[in-house]
Coordinates of C-alpha atoms in Angstrom, one line a residue:
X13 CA 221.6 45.5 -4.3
X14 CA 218.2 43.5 -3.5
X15 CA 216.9 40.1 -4.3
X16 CA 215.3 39.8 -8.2
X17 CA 211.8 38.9 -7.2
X18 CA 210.5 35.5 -8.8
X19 CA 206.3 35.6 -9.1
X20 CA 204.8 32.8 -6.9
X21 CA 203.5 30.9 -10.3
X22 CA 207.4 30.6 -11.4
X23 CA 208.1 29.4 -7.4
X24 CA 205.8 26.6 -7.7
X25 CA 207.7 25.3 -11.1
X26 CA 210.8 25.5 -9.0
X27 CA 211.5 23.3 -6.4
X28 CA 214.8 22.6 -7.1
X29 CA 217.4 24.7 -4.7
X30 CA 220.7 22.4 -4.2
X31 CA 221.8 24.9 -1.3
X32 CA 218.4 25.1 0.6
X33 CA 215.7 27.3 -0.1
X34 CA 216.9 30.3 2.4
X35 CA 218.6 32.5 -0.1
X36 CA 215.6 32.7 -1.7
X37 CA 214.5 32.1 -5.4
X38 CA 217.4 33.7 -6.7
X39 CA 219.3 30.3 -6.2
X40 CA 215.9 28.0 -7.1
X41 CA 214.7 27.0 -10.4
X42 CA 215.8 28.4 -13.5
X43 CA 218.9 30.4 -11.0
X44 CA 219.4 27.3 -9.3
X45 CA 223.6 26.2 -9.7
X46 CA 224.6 23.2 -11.6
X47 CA 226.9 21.4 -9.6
X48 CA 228.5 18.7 -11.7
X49 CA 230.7 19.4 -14.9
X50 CA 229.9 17.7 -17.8
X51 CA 231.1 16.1 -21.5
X52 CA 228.0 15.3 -23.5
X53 CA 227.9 13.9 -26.9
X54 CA 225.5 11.9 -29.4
X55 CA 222.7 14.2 -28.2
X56 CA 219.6 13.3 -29.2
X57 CA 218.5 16.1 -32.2
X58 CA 215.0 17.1 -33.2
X59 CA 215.6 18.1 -37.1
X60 CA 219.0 18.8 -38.3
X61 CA 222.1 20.1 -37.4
X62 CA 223.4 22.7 -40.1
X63 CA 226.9 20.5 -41.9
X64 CA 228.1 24.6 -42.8
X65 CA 227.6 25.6 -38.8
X66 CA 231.5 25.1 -37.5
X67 CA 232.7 26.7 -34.4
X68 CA 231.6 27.0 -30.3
X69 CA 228.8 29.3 -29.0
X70 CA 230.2 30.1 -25.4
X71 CA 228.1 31.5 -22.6
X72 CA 228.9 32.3 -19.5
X73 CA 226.8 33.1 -16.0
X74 CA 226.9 33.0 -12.3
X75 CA 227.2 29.5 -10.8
X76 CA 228.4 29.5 -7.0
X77 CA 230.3 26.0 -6.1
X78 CA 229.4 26.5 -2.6
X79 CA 226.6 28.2 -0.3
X80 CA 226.8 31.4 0.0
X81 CA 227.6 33.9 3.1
X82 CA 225.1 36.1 3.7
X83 CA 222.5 37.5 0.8
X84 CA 223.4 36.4 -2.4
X85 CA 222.8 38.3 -5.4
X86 CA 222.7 36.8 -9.4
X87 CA 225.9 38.9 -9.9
X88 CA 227.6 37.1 -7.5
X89 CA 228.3 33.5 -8.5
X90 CA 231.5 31.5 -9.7
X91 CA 231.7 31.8 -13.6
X92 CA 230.7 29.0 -15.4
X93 CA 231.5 28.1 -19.0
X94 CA 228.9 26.4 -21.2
X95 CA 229.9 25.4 -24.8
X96 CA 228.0 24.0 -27.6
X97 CA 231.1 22.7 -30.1
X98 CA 229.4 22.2 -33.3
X99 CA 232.1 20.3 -35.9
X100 CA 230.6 18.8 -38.7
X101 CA 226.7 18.4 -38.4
X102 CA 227.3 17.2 -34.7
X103 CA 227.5 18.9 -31.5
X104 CA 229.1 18.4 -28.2
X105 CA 228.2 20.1 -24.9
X106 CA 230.5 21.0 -22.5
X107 CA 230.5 23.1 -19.0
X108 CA 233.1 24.0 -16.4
X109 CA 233.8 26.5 -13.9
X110 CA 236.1 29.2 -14.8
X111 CA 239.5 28.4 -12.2
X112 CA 239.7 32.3 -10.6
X113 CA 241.8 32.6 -7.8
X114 CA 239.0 33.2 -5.6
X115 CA 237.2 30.2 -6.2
X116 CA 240.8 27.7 -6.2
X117 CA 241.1 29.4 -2.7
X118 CA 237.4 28.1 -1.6
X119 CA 238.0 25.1 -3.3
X120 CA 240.5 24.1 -1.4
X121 CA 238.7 25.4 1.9
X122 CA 235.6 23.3 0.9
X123 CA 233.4 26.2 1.3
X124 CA 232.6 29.9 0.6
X125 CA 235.3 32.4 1.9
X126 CA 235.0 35.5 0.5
X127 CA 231.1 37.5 0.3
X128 CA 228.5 39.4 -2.5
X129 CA 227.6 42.6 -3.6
X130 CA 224.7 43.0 -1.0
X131 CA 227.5 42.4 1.7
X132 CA 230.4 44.2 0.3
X133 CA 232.5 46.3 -2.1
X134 CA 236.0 46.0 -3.4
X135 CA 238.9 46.6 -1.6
X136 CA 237.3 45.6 2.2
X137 CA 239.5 43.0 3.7
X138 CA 237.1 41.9 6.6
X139 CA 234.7 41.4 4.0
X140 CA 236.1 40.5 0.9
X141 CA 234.8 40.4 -2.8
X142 CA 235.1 37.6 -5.2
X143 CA 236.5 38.3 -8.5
X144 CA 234.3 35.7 -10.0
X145 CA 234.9 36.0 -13.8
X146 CA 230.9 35.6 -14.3
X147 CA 230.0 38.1 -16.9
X148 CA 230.9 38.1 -20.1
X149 CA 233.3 35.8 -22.6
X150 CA 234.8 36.5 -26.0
X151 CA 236.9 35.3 -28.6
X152 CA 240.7 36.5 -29.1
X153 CA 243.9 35.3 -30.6
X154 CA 242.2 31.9 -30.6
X155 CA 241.1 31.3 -27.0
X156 CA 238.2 32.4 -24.9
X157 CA 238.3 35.4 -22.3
X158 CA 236.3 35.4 -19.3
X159 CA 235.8 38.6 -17.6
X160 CA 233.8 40.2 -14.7
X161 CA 231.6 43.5 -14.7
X162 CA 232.9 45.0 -11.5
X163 CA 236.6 45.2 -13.6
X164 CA 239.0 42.5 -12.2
X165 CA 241.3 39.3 -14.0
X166 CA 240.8 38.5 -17.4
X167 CA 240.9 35.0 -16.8
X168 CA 241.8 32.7 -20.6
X169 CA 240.1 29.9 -21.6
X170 CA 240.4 27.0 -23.7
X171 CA 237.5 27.4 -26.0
X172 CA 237.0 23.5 -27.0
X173 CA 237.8 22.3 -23.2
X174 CA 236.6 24.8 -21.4
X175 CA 240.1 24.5 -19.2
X176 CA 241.4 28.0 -17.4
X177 CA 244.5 28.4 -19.0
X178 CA 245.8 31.2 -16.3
X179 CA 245.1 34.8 -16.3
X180 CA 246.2 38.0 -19.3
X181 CA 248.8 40.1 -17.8
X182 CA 247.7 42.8 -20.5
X183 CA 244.6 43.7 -17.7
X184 CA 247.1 44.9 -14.9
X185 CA 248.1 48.4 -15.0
X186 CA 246.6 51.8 -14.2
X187 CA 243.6 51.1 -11.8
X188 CA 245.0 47.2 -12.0
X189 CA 241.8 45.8 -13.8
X190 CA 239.6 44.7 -16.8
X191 CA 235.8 45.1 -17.1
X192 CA 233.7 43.3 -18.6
X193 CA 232.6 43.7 -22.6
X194 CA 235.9 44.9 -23.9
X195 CA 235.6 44.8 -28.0
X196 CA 237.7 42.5 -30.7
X197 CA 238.2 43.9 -34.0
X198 CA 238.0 40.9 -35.9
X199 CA 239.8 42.1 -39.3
X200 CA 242.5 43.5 -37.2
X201 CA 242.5 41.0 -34.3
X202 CA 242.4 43.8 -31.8
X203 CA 241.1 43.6 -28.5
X204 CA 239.9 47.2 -27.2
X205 CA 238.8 47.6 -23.4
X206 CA 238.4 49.4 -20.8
X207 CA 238.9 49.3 -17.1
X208 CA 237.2 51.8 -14.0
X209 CA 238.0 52.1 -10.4
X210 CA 236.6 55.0 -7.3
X211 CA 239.8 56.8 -7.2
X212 CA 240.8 59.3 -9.9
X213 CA 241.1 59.4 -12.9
X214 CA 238.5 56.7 -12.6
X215 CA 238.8 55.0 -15.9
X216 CA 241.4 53.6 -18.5
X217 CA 241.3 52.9 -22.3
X218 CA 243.8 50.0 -24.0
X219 CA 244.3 48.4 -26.8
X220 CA 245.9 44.6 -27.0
X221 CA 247.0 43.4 -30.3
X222 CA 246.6 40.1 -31.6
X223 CA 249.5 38.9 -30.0
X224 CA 248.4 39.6 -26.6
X225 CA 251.1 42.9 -26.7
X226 CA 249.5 46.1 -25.0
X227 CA 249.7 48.8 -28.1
X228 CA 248.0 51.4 -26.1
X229 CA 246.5 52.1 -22.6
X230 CA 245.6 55.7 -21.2
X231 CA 244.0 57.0 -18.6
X232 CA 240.8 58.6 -18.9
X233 CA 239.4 61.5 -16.6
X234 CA 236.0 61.3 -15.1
X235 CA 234.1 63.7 -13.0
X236 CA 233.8 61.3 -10.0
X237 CA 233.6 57.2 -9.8
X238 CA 230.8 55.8 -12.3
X239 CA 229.4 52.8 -13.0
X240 CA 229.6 52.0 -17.0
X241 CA 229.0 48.5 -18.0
X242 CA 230.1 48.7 -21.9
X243 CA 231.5 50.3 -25.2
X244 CA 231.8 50.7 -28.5
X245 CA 234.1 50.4 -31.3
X246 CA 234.5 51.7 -34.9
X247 CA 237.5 51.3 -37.6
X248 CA 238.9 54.4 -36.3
X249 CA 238.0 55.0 -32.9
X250 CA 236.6 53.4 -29.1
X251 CA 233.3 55.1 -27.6
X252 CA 233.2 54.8 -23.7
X253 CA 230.6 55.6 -21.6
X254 CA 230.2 58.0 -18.7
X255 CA 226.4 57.1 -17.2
X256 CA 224.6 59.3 -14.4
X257 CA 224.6 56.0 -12.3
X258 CA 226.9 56.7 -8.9
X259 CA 227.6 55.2 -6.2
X260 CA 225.6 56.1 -3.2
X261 CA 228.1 58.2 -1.6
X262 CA 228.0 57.4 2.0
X263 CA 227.5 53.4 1.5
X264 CA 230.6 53.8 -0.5
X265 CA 232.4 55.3 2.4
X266 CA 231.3 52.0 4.3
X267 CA 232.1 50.0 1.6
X268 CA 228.6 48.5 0.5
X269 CA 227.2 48.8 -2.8
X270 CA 224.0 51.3 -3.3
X271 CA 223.0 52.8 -6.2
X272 CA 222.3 56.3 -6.8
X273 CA 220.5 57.9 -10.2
X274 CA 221.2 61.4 -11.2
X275 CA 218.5 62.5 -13.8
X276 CA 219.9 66.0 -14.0
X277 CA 223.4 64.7 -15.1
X278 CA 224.0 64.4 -19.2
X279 CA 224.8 60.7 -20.7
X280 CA 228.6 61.1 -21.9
X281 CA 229.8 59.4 -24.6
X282 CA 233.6 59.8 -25.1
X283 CA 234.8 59.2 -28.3
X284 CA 238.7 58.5 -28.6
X285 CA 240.7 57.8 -31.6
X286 CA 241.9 53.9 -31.5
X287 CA 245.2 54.8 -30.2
X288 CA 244.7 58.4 -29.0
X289 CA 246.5 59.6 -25.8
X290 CA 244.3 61.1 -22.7
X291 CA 243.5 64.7 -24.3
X292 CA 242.3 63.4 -27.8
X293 CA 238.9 61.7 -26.0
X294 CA 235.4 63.8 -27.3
X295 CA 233.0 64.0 -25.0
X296 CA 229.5 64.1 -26.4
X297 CA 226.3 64.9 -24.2
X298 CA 222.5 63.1 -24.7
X299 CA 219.8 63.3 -22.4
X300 CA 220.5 60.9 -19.0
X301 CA 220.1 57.3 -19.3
X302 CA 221.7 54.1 -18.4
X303 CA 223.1 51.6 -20.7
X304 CA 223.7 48.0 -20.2
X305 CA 225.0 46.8 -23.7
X306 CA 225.9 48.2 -27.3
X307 CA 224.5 46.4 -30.3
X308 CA 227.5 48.0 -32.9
X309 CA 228.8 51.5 -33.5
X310 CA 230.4 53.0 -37.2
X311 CA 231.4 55.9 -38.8
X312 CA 229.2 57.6 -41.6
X313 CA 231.2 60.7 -43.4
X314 CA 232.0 62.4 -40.1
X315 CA 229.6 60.9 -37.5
X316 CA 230.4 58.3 -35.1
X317 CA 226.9 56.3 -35.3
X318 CA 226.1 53.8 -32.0
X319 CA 223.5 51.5 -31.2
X320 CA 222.3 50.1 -28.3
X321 CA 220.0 49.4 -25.7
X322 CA 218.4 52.3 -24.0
X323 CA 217.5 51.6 -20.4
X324 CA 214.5 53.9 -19.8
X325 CA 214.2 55.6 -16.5
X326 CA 211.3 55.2 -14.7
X327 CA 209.0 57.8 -14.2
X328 CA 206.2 59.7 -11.8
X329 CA 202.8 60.1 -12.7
X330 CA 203.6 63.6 -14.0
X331 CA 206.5 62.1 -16.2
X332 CA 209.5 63.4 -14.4
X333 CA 212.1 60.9 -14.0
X334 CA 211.8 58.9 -11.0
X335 CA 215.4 58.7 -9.9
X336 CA 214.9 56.7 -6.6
X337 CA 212.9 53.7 -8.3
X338 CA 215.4 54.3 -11.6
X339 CA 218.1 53.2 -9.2
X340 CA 216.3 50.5 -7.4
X341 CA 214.9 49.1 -10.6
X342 CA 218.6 48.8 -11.8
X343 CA 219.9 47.0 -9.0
X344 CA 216.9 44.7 -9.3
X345 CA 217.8 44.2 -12.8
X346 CA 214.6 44.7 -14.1
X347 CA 215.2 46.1 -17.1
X348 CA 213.3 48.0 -19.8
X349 CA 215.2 48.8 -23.0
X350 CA 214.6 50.3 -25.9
X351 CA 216.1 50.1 -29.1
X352 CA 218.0 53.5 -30.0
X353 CA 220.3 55.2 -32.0
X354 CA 222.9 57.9 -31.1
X355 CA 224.8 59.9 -33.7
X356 CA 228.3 62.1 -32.8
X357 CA 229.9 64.4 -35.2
X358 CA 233.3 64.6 -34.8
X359 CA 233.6 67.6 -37.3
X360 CA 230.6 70.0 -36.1
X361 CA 230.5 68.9 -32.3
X362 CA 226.3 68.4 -33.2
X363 CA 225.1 65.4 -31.7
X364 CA 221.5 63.4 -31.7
X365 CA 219.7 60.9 -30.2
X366 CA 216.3 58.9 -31.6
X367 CA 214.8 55.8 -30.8
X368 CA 214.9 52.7 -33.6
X369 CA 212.2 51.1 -32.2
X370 CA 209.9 52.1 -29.0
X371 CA 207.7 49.1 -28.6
X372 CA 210.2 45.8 -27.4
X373 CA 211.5 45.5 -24.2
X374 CA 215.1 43.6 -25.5
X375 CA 218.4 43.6 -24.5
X376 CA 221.6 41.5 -24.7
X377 CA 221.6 42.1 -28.2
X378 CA 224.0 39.9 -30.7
X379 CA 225.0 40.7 -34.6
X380 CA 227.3 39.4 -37.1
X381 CA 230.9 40.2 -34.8
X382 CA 232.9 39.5 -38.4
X383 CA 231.4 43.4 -39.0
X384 CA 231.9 44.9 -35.5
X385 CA 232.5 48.9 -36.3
X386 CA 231.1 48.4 -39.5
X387 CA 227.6 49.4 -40.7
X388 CA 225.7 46.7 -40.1
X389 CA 221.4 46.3 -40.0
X390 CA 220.7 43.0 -38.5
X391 CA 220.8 42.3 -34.5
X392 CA 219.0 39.6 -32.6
X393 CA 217.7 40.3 -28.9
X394 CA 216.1 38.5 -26.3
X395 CA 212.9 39.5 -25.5
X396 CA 212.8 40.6 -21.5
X397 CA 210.5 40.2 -18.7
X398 CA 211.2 43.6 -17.3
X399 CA 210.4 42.1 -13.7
X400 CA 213.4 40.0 -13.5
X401 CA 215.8 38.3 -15.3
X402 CA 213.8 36.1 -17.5
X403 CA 213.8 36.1 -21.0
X404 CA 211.3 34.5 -23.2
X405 CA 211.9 34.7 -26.6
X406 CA 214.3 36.1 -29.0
X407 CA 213.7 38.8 -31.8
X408 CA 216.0 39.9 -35.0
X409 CA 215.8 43.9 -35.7
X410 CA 216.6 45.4 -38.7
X411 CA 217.7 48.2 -36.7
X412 CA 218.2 51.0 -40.4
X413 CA 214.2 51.4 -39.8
X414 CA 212.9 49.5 -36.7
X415 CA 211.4 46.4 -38.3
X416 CA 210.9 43.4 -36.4
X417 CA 211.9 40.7 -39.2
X418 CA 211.1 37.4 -36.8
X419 CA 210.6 36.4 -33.2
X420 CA 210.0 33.4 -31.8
X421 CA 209.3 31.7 -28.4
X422 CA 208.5 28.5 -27.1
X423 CA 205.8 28.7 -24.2
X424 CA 206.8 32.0 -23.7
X425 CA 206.2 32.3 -20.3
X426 CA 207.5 28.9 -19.7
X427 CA 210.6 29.5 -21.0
X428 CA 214.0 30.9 -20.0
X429 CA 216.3 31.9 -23.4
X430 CA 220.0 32.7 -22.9
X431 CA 222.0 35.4 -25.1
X432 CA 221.6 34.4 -28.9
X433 CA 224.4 34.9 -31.1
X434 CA 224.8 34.7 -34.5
X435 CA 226.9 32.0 -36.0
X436 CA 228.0 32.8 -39.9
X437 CA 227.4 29.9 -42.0
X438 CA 230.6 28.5 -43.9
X439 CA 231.5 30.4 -47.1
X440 CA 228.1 32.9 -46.5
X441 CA 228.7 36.7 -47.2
X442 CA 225.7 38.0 -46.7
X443 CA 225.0 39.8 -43.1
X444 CA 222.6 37.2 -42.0
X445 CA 223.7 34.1 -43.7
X446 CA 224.0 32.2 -41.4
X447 CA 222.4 30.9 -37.3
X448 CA 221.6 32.0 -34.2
X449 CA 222.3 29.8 -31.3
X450 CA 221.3 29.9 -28.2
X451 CA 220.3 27.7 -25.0
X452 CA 216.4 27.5 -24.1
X453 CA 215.1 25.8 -20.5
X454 CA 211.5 24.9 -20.4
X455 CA 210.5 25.6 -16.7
X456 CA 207.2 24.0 -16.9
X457 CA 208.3 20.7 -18.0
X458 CA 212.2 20.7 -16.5
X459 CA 213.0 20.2 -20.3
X460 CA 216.5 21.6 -21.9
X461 CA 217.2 22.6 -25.1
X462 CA 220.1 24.0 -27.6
X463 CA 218.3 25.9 -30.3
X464 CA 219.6 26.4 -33.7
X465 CA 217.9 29.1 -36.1
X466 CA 218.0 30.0 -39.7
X467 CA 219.3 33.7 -38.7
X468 CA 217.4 34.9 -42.0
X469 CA 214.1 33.3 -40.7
X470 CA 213.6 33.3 -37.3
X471 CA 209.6 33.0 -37.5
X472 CA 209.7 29.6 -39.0
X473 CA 211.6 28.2 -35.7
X474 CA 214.7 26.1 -34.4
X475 CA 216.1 23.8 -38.0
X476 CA 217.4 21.7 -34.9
X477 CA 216.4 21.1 -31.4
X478 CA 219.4 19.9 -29.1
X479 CA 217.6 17.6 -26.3
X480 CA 219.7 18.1 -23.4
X481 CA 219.9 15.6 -20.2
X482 CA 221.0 18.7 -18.3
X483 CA 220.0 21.9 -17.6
X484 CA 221.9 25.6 -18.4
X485 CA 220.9 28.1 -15.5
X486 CA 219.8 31.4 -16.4
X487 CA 223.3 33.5 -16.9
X488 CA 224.9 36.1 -18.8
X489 CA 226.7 36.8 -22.2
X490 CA 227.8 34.6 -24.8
X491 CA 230.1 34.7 -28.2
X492 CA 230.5 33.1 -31.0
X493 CA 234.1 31.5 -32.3
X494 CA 234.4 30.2 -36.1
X495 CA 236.7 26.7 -36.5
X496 CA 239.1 28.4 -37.9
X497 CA 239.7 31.1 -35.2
X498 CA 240.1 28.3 -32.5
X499 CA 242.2 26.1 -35.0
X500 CA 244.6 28.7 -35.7
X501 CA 245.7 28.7 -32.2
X502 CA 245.6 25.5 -31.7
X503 CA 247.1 24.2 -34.0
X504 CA 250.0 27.1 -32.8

């Protein structure tokens, strides 16, 4: 994979690289690591905390510990935790490093013994790959779960500590492994995930109860290796994802990572009952695509309905799909997304595809996870710089019709927005009663934020403006856990 590319304007805001500046922006400014872990309270607070907002907005991102070796890529750093623990109309800050083995290892070594992705693949031992647990962090059974997009540990955390409690034996099995964005069923406690490897069959399916206790986990045939990145869920079934995004064969054979774009492959989406076996999976073809992340999915009579954001292929100036600059653009992560809306009838075998809305670039999208494989309307995106990995400003969808119900930005170019996510407001049953939090950095005036919105008005601004001593580098995903989901184990 290549370097992201940072403009020169955004270089000359960011002088600030704590390993040197010869890896490159990537590790400067906004990307730059945070090398201190830190308890903050009695932050100063520009308006009002909500007294009904209860729980921890997590986020996690890449933050190496220690210098890289060779060319570093954003998806390689250490995971790091950041929490905002809001109890009471106050709010505490927290952030640690996420304890994989990998880093304890280089930890101990003072310094960096295993390479990135622009170096490497799994399973070289002259060059090996950190598992870095970087990607993506959820809520289940009470703790937090910290997980990486390349399928490796699930690593648990403590979700008002931030300590690494060990790792979930429920990942190991099959091809050994645990990718990123696996699923919680909230009114079930279930945890649904999936896990992909090179060798066939290429990919599993399981489901953990809320006990941690595997209740189902199946292999699933693919075609060849693929890259998918999420799924879905509904009441009744799981929706995994079969992309016409490969490896490039003979860098695979070397094992490096290059991407390869097929544009006369189908998108598959396999539809499988929640605890079907191998042979009850339903494949389902659309026109070819990649996707990085689902918004929700549902059923509707018999259709299985999913939303999510459409990464749109580039194209030549006579429209065909440009499959070379597809894949390059991917592994550059600059992203343009779309909006869109698939629909799969399990009865007919008829399937469809439309856009929700054609006009926003947004991605890492957010809803009301109390409703996951439910019908649900309301989702809230960041707005994204489709040159790099820079997001300015968050939006809320309505995504029934495609209406842009509130955006908001501060400085816009200026600023760097993590993943929002919605936080229900105590005792609030309506869809969007409730916030959306979510971490803003000001480049232009080194100035850091913790934003809190009124998720039904986003257009009117932060009710309360976090003003942080420290700074949150640009990372990944992020969740949401109510009081009472972390008490409950806790207390335990």
């Amino acid at each position: 994979m290549s370097q992201v590319n940072m403009s020169a304007r955004e270089m000359d805001y960011s002088p600030e690289a704590p390993f040197g500046q010869e890896y490159g922006p990537v590790l400067m400014g906004p990307f730059a690591p945070v090398l201190e872990e830190t308890v903050l309270d009695d932050l100063e607070v520009e308006g009002e905390i909500p007294s009904d907002l209860n729980g921890v907005y997590l986020r996690n991102g890449p933050n190496p510990r220690f210098p890289p070796q060779g060319r570093y890529h954003p998806f390689d750093g250490d995971g790091m935790i950041h929490a905002a623990h809001f109890e009471n109309g106050r709010v505490v800050y927290r952030n640690r490093w996420v304890r994989t083995a990998g880093l304890v290892e280089e930890m101990q070594a003072g310094k960096a013994t295993y390479w990135g992705i622009r170096e490497t693949l799994k399973g070289r031992d002259d060059k090996r790959l950190k598992d870095t647990a970087n990607t993506d962090v959820i809520g289940h059974g009470g703790i937090a779960l910290a997980s990486w997009y390349m399928s490796g540990d699930i690593y648990k955390i403590d979700p008002v500590t931030l300590e690494t409690l060990g790792t979930a034996p429920y990942a190991q099995g099959l091809g050994g492994g645990y990718s990123a964005h696996s699923k919680v069923d909230e009114s079930t406690g279930e945890l649904m995930f999936f896990d992909y490897w090179n060798e066939s069959p290429y990919m599993s399916y399981g489901v953990v109860g809320a006990n941690g206790e595997v209740k189902n986990h199946v292999p699933i045939q693919l075609p060849g290796p693929r890259l998918p990145h999420d799924m879905a869920i509904t009441k009744n079934y799981s929706i995994l994802h079969d992309l016409p995004l490969l490896h490039e064969e003979k860098a695979l054979a070397a094992g490096r990572h290059k991407l390869e774009f097929h544009p006369a492959m189908p998108t598959r989406f396999g539809v499988i009952p929640r605890y079907g076996d191998s042979d009850s999976i339903r494949w389902f073809e659309f026109s070819p695509c990649f996707l990085y992340h689902t918004v929700n999915a549902w059923e509707e009579g018999d259709e299985v309905v999913m939303v999510a954001c459409r990464y749109m292929p580039a194209r030549t100036t006579s429209g065909d799909i440009d499959s070379n600059r597809t894949a390059r653009d991917i592994a550059q992560l600059k992203m343009n997304a779309r909006l869109w809306r698939w629909r799969m009838n399990m009865k007919t075998g008829q399937c469809k595809e439309e856009p929700i809305d054609d006009r926003y670039n947004v991605e890492f999208p957010s809803f009301r996870a109390e409703h996951i494989g439910q019908k649900t309307r309301y989702a809230y995106l960041v707005d994204h710089n489709p040159e790099i990995l820079h997001w300015t400003g968050i939006r809320k969808f309505d995504t029934d019709t495609g209406q842009l119900l509130g955006s908001f930005s501060d400085g816009h170019e200026h600023s760097w927005y993590s993943e929002p996510w919605f936080a229900p407001a105590d005792g609030g049953s309506a869809e969007d009663d409730g916030y959306v939090v979510v971490f803003r950095w000001d480049q232009a005036n080194r100035e850091q934020q913790l934003q809190v919105f009124d998720a039904r008005d986003i257009d009117a601004g932060p009710v309360a403006r976090v003003k942080m001593p420290v700074r949150v580098p640009s990372g990944f995903h992020a969740c949401w856990i109510n009081r009472e989901r972390i008490a409950d184990t806790r207390s335990a």
